[in-house]
CSV table of C-alpha atoms and ligand atoms in Angstrom, one decimal:
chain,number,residue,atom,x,y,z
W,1,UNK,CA,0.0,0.0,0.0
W,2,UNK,CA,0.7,3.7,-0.9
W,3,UNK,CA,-0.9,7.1,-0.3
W,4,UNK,CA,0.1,10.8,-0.8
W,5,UNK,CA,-1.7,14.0,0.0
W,6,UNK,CA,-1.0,17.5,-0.8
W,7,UNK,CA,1.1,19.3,2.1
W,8,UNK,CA,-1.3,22.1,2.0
W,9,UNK,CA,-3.7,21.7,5.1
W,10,UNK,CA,-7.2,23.7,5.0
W,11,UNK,CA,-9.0,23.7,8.5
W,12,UNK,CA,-12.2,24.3,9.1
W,13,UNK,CA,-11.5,27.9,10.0
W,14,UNK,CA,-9.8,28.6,6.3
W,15,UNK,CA,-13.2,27.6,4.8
W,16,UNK,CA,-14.7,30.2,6.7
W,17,UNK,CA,-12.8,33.0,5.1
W,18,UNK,CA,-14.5,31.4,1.7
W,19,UNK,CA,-18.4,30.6,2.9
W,20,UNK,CA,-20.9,30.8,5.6
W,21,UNK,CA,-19.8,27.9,7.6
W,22,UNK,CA,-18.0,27.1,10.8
W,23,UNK,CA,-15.9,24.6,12.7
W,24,UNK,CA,-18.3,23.5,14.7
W,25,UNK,CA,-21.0,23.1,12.2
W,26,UNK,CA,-18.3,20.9,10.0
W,27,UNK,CA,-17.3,18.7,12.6
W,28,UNK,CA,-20.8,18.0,14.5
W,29,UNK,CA,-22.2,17.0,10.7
W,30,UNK,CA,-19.1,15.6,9.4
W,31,UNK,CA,-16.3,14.9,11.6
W,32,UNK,CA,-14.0,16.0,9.8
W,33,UNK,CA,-11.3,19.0,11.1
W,34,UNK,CA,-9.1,19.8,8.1
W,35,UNK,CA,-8.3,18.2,4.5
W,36,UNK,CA,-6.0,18.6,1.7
W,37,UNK,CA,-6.2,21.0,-1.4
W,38,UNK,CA,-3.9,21.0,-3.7
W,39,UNK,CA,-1.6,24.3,-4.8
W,40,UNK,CA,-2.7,24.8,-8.1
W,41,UNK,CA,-0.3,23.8,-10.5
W,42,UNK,CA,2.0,21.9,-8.1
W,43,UNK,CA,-0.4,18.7,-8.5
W,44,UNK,CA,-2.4,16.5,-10.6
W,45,UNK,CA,-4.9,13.7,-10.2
W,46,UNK,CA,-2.6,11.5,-12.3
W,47,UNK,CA,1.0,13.1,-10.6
W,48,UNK,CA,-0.8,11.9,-7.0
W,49,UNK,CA,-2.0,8.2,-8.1
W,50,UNK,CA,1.8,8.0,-9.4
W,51,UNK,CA,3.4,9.4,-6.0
W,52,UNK,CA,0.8,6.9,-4.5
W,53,UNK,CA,2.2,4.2,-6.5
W,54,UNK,CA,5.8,4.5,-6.3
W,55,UNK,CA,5.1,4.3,-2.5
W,56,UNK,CA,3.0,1.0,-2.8
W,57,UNK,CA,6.3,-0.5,-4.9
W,58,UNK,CA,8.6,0.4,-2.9
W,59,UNK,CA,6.7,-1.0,0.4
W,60,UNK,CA,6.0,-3.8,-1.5
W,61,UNK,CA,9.6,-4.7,-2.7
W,62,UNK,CA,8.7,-4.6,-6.2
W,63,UNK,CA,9.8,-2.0,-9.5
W,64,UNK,CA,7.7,-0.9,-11.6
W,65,UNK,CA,8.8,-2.9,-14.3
W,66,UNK,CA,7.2,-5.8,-12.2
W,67,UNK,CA,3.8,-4.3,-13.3
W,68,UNK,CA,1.4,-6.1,-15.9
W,69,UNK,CA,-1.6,-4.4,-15.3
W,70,UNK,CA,-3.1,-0.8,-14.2
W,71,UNK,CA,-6.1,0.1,-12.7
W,72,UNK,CA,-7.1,3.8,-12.2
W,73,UNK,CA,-10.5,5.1,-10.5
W,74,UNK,CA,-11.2,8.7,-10.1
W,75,UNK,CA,-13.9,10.7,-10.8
W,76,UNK,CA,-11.6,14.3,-11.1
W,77,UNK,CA,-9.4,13.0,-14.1
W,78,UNK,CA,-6.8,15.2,-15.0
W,79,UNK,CA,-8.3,15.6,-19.1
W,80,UNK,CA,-11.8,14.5,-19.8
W,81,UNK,CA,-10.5,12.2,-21.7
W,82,UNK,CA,-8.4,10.1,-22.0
W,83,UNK,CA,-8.2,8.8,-18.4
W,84,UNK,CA,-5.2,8.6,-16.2
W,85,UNK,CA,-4.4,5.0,-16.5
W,86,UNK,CA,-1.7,5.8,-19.4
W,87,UNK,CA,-0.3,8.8,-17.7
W,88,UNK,CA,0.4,6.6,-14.9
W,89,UNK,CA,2.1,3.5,-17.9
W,90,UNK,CA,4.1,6.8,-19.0
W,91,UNK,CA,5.2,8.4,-15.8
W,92,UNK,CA,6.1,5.1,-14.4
W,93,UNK,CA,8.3,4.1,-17.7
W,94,UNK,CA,6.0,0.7,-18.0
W,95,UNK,CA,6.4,-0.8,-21.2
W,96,UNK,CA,3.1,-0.6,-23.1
W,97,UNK,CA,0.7,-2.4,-20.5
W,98,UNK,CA,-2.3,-1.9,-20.6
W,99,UNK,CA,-4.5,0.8,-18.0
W,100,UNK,CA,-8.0,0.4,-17.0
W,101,UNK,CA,-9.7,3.6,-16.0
W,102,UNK,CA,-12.8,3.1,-13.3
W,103,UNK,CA,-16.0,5.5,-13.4
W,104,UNK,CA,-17.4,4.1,-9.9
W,105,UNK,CA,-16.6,7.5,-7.5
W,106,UNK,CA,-16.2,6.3,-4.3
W,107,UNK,CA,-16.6,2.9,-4.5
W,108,UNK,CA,-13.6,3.4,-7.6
W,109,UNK,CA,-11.2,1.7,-5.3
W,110,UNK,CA,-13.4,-1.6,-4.4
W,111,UNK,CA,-14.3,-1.7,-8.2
W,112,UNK,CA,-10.7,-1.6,-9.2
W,113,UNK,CA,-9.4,-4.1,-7.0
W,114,UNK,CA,-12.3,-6.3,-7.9
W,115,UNK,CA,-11.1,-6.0,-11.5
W,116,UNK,CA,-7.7,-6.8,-10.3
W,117,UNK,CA,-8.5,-9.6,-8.3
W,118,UNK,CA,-10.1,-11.2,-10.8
W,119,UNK,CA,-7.4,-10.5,-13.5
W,120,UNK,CA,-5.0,-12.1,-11.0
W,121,UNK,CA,-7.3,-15.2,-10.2
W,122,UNK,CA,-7.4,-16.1,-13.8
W,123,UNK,CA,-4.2,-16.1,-14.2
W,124,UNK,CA,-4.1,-13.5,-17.1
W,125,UNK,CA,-1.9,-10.6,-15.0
W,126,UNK,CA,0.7,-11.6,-12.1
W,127,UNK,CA,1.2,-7.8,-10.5
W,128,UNK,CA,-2.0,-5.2,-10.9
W,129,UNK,CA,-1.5,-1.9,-9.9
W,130,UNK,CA,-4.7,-0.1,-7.9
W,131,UNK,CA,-4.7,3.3,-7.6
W,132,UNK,CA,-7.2,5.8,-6.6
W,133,UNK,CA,-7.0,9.7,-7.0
W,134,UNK,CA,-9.2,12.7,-6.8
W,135,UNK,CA,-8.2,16.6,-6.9
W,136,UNK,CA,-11.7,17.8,-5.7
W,137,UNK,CA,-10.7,21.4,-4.8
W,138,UNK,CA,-10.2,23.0,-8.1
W,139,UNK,CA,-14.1,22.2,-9.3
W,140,UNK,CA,-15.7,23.0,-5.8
W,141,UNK,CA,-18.1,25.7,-5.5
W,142,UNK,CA,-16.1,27.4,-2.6
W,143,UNK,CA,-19.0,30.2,-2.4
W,144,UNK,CA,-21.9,29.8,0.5
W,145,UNK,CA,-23.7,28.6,-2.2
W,146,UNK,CA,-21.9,25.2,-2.2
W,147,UNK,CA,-20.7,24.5,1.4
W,148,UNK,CA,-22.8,21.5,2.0
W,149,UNK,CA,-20.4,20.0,-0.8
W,150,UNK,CA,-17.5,22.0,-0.5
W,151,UNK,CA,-16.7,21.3,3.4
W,152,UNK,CA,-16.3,17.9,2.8
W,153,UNK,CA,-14.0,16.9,-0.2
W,154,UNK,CA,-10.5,16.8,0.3
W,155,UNK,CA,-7.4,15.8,-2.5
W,156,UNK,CA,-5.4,12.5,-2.5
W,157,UNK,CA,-4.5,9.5,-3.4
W,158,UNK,CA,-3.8,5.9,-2.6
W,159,UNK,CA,-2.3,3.0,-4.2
W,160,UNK,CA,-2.4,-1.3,-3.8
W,161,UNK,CA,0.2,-3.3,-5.7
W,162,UNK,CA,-1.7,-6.7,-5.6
W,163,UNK,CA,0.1,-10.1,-6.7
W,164,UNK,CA,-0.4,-13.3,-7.4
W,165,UNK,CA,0.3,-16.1,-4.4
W,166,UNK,CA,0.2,-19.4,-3.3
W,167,UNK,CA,-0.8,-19.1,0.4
W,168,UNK,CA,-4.1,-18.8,1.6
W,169,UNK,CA,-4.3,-14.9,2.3
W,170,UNK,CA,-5.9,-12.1,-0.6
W,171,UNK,CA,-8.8,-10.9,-1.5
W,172,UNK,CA,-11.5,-13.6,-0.6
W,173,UNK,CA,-14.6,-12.0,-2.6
W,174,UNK,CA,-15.8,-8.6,-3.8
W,175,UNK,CA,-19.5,-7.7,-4.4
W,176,UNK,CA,-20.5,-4.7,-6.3
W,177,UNK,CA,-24.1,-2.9,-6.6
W,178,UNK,CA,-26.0,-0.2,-8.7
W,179,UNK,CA,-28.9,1.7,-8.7
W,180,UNK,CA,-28.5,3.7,-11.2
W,181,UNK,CA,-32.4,5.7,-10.9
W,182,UNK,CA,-30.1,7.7,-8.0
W,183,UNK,CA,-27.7,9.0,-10.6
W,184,UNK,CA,-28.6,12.5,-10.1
W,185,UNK,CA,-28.9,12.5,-6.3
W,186,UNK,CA,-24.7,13.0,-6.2
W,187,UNK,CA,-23.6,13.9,-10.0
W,188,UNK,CA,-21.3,16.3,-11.9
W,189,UNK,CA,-23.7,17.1,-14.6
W,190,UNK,CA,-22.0,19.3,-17.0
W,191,UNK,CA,-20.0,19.7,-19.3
W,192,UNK,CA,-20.9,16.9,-20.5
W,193,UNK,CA,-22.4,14.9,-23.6
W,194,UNK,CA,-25.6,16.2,-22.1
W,195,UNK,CA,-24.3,19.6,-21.7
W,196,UNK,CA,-21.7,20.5,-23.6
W,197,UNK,CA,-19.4,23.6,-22.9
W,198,UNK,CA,-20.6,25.8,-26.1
W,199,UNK,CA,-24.0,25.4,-24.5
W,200,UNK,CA,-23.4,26.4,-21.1
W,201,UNK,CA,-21.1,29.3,-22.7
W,202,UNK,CA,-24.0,30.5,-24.6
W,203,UNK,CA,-26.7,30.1,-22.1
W,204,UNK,CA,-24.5,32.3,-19.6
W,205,UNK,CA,-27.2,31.5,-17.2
W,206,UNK,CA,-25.6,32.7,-13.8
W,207,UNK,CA,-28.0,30.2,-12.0
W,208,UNK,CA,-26.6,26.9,-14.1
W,209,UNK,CA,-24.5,25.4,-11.5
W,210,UNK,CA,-24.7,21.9,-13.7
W,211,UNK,CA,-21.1,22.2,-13.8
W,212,UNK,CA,-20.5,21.9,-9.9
W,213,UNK,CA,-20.8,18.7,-8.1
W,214,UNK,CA,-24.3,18.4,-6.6
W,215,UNK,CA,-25.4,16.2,-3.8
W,216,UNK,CA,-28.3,15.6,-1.9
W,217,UNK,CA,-26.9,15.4,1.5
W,218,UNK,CA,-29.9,13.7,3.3
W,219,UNK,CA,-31.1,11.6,1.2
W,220,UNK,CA,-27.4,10.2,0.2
W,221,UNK,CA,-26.6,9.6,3.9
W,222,UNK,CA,-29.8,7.6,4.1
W,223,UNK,CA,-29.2,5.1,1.8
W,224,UNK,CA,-25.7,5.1,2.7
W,225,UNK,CA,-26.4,3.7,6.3
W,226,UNK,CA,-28.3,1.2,4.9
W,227,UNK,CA,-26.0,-0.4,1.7
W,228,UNK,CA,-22.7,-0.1,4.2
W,229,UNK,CA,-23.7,-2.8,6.5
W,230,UNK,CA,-25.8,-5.1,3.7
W,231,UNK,CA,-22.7,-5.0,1.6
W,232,UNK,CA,-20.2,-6.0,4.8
W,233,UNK,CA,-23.0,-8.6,5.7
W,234,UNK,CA,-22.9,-9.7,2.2
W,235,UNK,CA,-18.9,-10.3,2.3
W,236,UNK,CA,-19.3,-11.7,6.0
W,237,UNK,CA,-21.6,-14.3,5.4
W,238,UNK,CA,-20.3,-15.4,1.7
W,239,UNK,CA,-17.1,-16.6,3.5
W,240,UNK,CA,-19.0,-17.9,6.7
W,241,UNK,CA,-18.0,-15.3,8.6
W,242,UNK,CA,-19.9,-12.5,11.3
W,243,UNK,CA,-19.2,-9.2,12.6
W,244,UNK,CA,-17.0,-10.1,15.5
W,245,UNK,CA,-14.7,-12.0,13.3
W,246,UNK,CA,-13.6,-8.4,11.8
W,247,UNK,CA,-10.1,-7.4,12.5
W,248,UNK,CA,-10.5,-4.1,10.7
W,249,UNK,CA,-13.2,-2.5,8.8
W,250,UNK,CA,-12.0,0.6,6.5
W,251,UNK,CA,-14.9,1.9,5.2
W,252,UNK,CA,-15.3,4.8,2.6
W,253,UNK,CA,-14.3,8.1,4.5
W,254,UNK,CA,-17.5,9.5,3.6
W,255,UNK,CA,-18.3,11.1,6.8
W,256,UNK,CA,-17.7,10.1,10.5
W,257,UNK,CA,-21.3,10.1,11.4
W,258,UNK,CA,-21.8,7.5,8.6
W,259,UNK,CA,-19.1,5.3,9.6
W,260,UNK,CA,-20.5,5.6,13.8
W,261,UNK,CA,-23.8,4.6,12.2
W,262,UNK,CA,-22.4,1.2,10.7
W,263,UNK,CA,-19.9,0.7,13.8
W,264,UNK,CA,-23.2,0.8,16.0
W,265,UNK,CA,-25.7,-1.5,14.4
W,266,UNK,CA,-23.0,-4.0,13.6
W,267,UNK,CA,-21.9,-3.8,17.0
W,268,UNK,CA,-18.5,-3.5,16.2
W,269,UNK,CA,-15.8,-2.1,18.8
W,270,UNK,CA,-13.6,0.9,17.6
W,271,UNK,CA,-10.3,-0.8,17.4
W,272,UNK,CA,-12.9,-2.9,14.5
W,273,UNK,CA,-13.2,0.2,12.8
W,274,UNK,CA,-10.9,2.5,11.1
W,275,UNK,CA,-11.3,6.1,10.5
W,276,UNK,CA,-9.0,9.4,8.9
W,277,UNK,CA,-11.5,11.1,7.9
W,278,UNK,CA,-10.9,13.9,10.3
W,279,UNK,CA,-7.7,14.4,8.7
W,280,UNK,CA,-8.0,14.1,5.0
W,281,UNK,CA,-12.3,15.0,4.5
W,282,UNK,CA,-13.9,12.7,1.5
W,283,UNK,CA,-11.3,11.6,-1.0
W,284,UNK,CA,-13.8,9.5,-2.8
W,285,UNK,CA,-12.2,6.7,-4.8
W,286,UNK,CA,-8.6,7.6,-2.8
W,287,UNK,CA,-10.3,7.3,1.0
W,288,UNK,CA,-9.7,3.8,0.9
W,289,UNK,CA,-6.4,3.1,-0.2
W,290,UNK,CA,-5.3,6.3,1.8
W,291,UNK,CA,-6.9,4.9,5.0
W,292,UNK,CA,-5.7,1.2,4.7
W,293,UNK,CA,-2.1,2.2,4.0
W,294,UNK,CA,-1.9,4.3,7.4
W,295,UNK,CA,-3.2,1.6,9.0
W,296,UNK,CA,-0.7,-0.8,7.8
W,297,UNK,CA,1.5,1.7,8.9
W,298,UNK,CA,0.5,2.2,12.1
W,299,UNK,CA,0.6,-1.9,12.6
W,300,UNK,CA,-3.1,-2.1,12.8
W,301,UNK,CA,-3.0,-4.4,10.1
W,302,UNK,CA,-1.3,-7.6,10.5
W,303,UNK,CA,-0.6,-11.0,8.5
W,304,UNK,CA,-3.3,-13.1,9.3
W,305,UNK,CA,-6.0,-10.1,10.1
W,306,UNK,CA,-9.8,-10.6,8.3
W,307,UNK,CA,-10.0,-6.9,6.8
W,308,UNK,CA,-13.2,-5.6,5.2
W,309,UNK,CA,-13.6,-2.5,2.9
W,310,UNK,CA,-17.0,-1.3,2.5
W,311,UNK,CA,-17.9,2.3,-0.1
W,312,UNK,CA,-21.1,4.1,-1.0
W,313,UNK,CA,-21.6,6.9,-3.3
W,314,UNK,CA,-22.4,8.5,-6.8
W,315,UNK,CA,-24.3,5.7,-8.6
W,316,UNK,CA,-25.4,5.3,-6.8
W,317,UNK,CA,-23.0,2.4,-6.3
W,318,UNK,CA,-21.5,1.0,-3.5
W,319,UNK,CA,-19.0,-2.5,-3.1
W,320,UNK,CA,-17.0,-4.4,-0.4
W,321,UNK,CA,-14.7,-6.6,-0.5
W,322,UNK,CA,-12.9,-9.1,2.0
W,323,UNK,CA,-9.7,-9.8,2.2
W,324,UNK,CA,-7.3,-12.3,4.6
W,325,UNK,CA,-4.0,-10.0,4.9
A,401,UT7,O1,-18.9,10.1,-0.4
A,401,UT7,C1,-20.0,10.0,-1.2
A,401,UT7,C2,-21.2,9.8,-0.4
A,401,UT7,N1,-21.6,11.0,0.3
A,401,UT7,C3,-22.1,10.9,1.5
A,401,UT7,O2,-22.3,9.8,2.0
A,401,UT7,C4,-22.6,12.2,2.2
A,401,UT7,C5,-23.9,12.0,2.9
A,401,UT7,N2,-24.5,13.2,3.4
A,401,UT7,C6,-23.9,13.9,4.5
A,401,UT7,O3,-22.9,13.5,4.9
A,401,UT7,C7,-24.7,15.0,5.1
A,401,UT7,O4,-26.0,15.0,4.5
A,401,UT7,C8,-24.0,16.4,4.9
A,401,UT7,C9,-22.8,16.4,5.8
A,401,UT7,C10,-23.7,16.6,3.5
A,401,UT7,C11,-25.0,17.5,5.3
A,401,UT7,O5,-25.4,17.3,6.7
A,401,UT7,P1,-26.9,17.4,7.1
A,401,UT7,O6,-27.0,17.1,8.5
A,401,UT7,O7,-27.7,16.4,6.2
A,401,UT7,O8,-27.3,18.9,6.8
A,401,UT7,P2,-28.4,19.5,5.8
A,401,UT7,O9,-27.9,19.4,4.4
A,401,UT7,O10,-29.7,19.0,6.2
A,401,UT7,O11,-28.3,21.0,6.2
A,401,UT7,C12,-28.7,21.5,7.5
A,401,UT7,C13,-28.5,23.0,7.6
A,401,UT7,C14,-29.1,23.7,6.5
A,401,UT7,O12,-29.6,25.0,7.0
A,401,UT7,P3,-31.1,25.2,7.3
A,401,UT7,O13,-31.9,24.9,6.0
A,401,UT7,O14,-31.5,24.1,8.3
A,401,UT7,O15,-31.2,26.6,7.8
A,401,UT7,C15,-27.9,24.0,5.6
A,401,UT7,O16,-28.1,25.2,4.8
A,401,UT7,O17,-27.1,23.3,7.6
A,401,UT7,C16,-26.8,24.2,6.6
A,401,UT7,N3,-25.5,23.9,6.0
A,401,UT7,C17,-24.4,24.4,6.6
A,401,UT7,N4,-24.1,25.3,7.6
A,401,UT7,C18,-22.9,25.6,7.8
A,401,UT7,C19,-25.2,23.1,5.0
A,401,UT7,N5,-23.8,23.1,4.9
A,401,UT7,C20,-23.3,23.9,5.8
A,401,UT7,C21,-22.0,24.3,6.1
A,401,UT7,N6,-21.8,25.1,7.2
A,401,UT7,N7,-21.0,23.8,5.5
């Protein structure tokens, strides 16, 4: 595992000097204390999923050359198209291998390594790369207008190096959802296919804010509280495990409140459950690579440990997957 972020913190208060909003307000909602926003110019979504990567390698004892495979999910590529999957094959000096890029938003990462997985278990790749990026902060609406968006998202990335083995640890199953009729309850709209930039340019409607990320806060968070735990459930009880057997959930940083919600009605302790989002914000399809490399780091993963990775979000979709470390 991998993960970079920015250097340039952004509390609570610094949002304040943008919008209408408050420390307290953030942190009772959301949890969540400071994030990272990129310096413009000094970062990219693709230049962070490669910093992310070349950490994963080297943690994992491996060049890059021993890559056969990459996998990138974000939702903030760096062009429209194409994706960031060959700016990663380029930067890294990979040898024409191929690069998957993932549309899933925060369940990105959980789709990716899906992909991976499966890639490995056939027998068709040996070493897949997963990484996950996002620069939010340059297409946040950082006026009052957009703070219940705006607060949250934060810029980062994480990277997995997954390989082939013999033993009995890895990724034991994945299980990916959609429900696609809630596209438009957490969507980037325009530009788009639908939208397209001449239009918006010639509309000049001050009032079109297709072009910022929209989300509808309540009624995401609802159906997020009830997809985390069927998903987990569904990972649990496909491997004949329950709750208690959980050495480590990382669930998507989505918001603290969310993640108390599943840690309570699975009755799960809080060394069960890990969380960064008060550091970092949302990082969508980076908040899980991001979170599961500190805690490697920081020893709360071990060999032998039953992790599960739960995400929810634009989709809608929403994933887990379990995985014997
Ligand atoms: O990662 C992808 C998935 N995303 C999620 O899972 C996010 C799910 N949703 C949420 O986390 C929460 O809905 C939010 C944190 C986004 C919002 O929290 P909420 O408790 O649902 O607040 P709300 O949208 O109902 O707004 C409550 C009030 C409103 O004022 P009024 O109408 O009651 O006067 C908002 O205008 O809070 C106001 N408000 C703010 N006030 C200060 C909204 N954003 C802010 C803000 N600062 N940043």
């Amino acid at each position: 595992m991998g993960f970079y972020v920015p250097d340039n913190v952004v509390t609570n208060n610094d949002l304040s000097a943008y919008m209408d909003t408050n420390d307290e307000w953030i942190q009772e909602r959301t949890g969540i204390q400071e994030r990272r926003w990129v310096v413009p110019g000094e970062d990219t979504t693709s230049g962070m999923g490669v910093k992310a990567a070349k950490e994963a390698l080297k943690n994992a004892g491996l060049e890059a050359t021993d890559v056969d495979f990459i996998v990138f999910a974000t939702l903030s590529p760096d062009y429209y198209f194409p994706g960031p999957g060959v700016q990663v094959q380029e930067a890294l000096g990979l040898d024409t291998v191929g690069a998957l890029d993932v549309r899933n938003q925060c369940s990105g990462f959980v789709y990716g390594l899906s992909v991976a997985d499966q890639f490995i278990k056939t027998g068709m790749y040996n070493t897949v790369l997963v990484i996950g990026s996002e620069l939010h902060s340059g297409g946040l609406d950082k006026s009052t207008r957009g703070r219940g968006v705006t607060v949250i998202f934060g810029d980062g990335a994480g990277a997995a190096v997954m390989t082939a083995s013999d033993d009995d640890s890895g990724v034991l199953s994945t299980h990916l959802h959609s429900q696609g009729e809630h596209a438009k309850e957490l969507a980037l709209i325009g530009p788009a296919t639908n939208r397209w930039v001449d239009q918006i340019i010639k509309d000049n409607d001050e009032n079109d804010l297709s072009y910022f990320p929209y989300m509808n806060g309540n009624f995401v968070f609802k159906h997020a509280v009830t997809r985390f735990p069927q998903v987990i459930m569904e990972a649990l009880e496909k491997n004949g495990y329950q709750p208690s057997d959980i050495d480590l959930l990382v669930p998507h940083q989505a918001n603290l409140r969310i993640a108390q919600f599943i840690q309570r009605s699975m009755k799960l302790r809080d060394d069960q459950v890990f969380n960064n989002i008060m550091k970092y914000g949302n990082t969508t399809a980076a908040s899980i690579p991001i979170a599961l490399s500190e805690a490697v780091n920081s020893g709360q993963v071990k060999k032998g440990d039953l992790v599960c990775l739960a995400a929810f979000g634009s989709g809608f979709t929403w994933a887990s997957a379990l995985i014997k470390w």
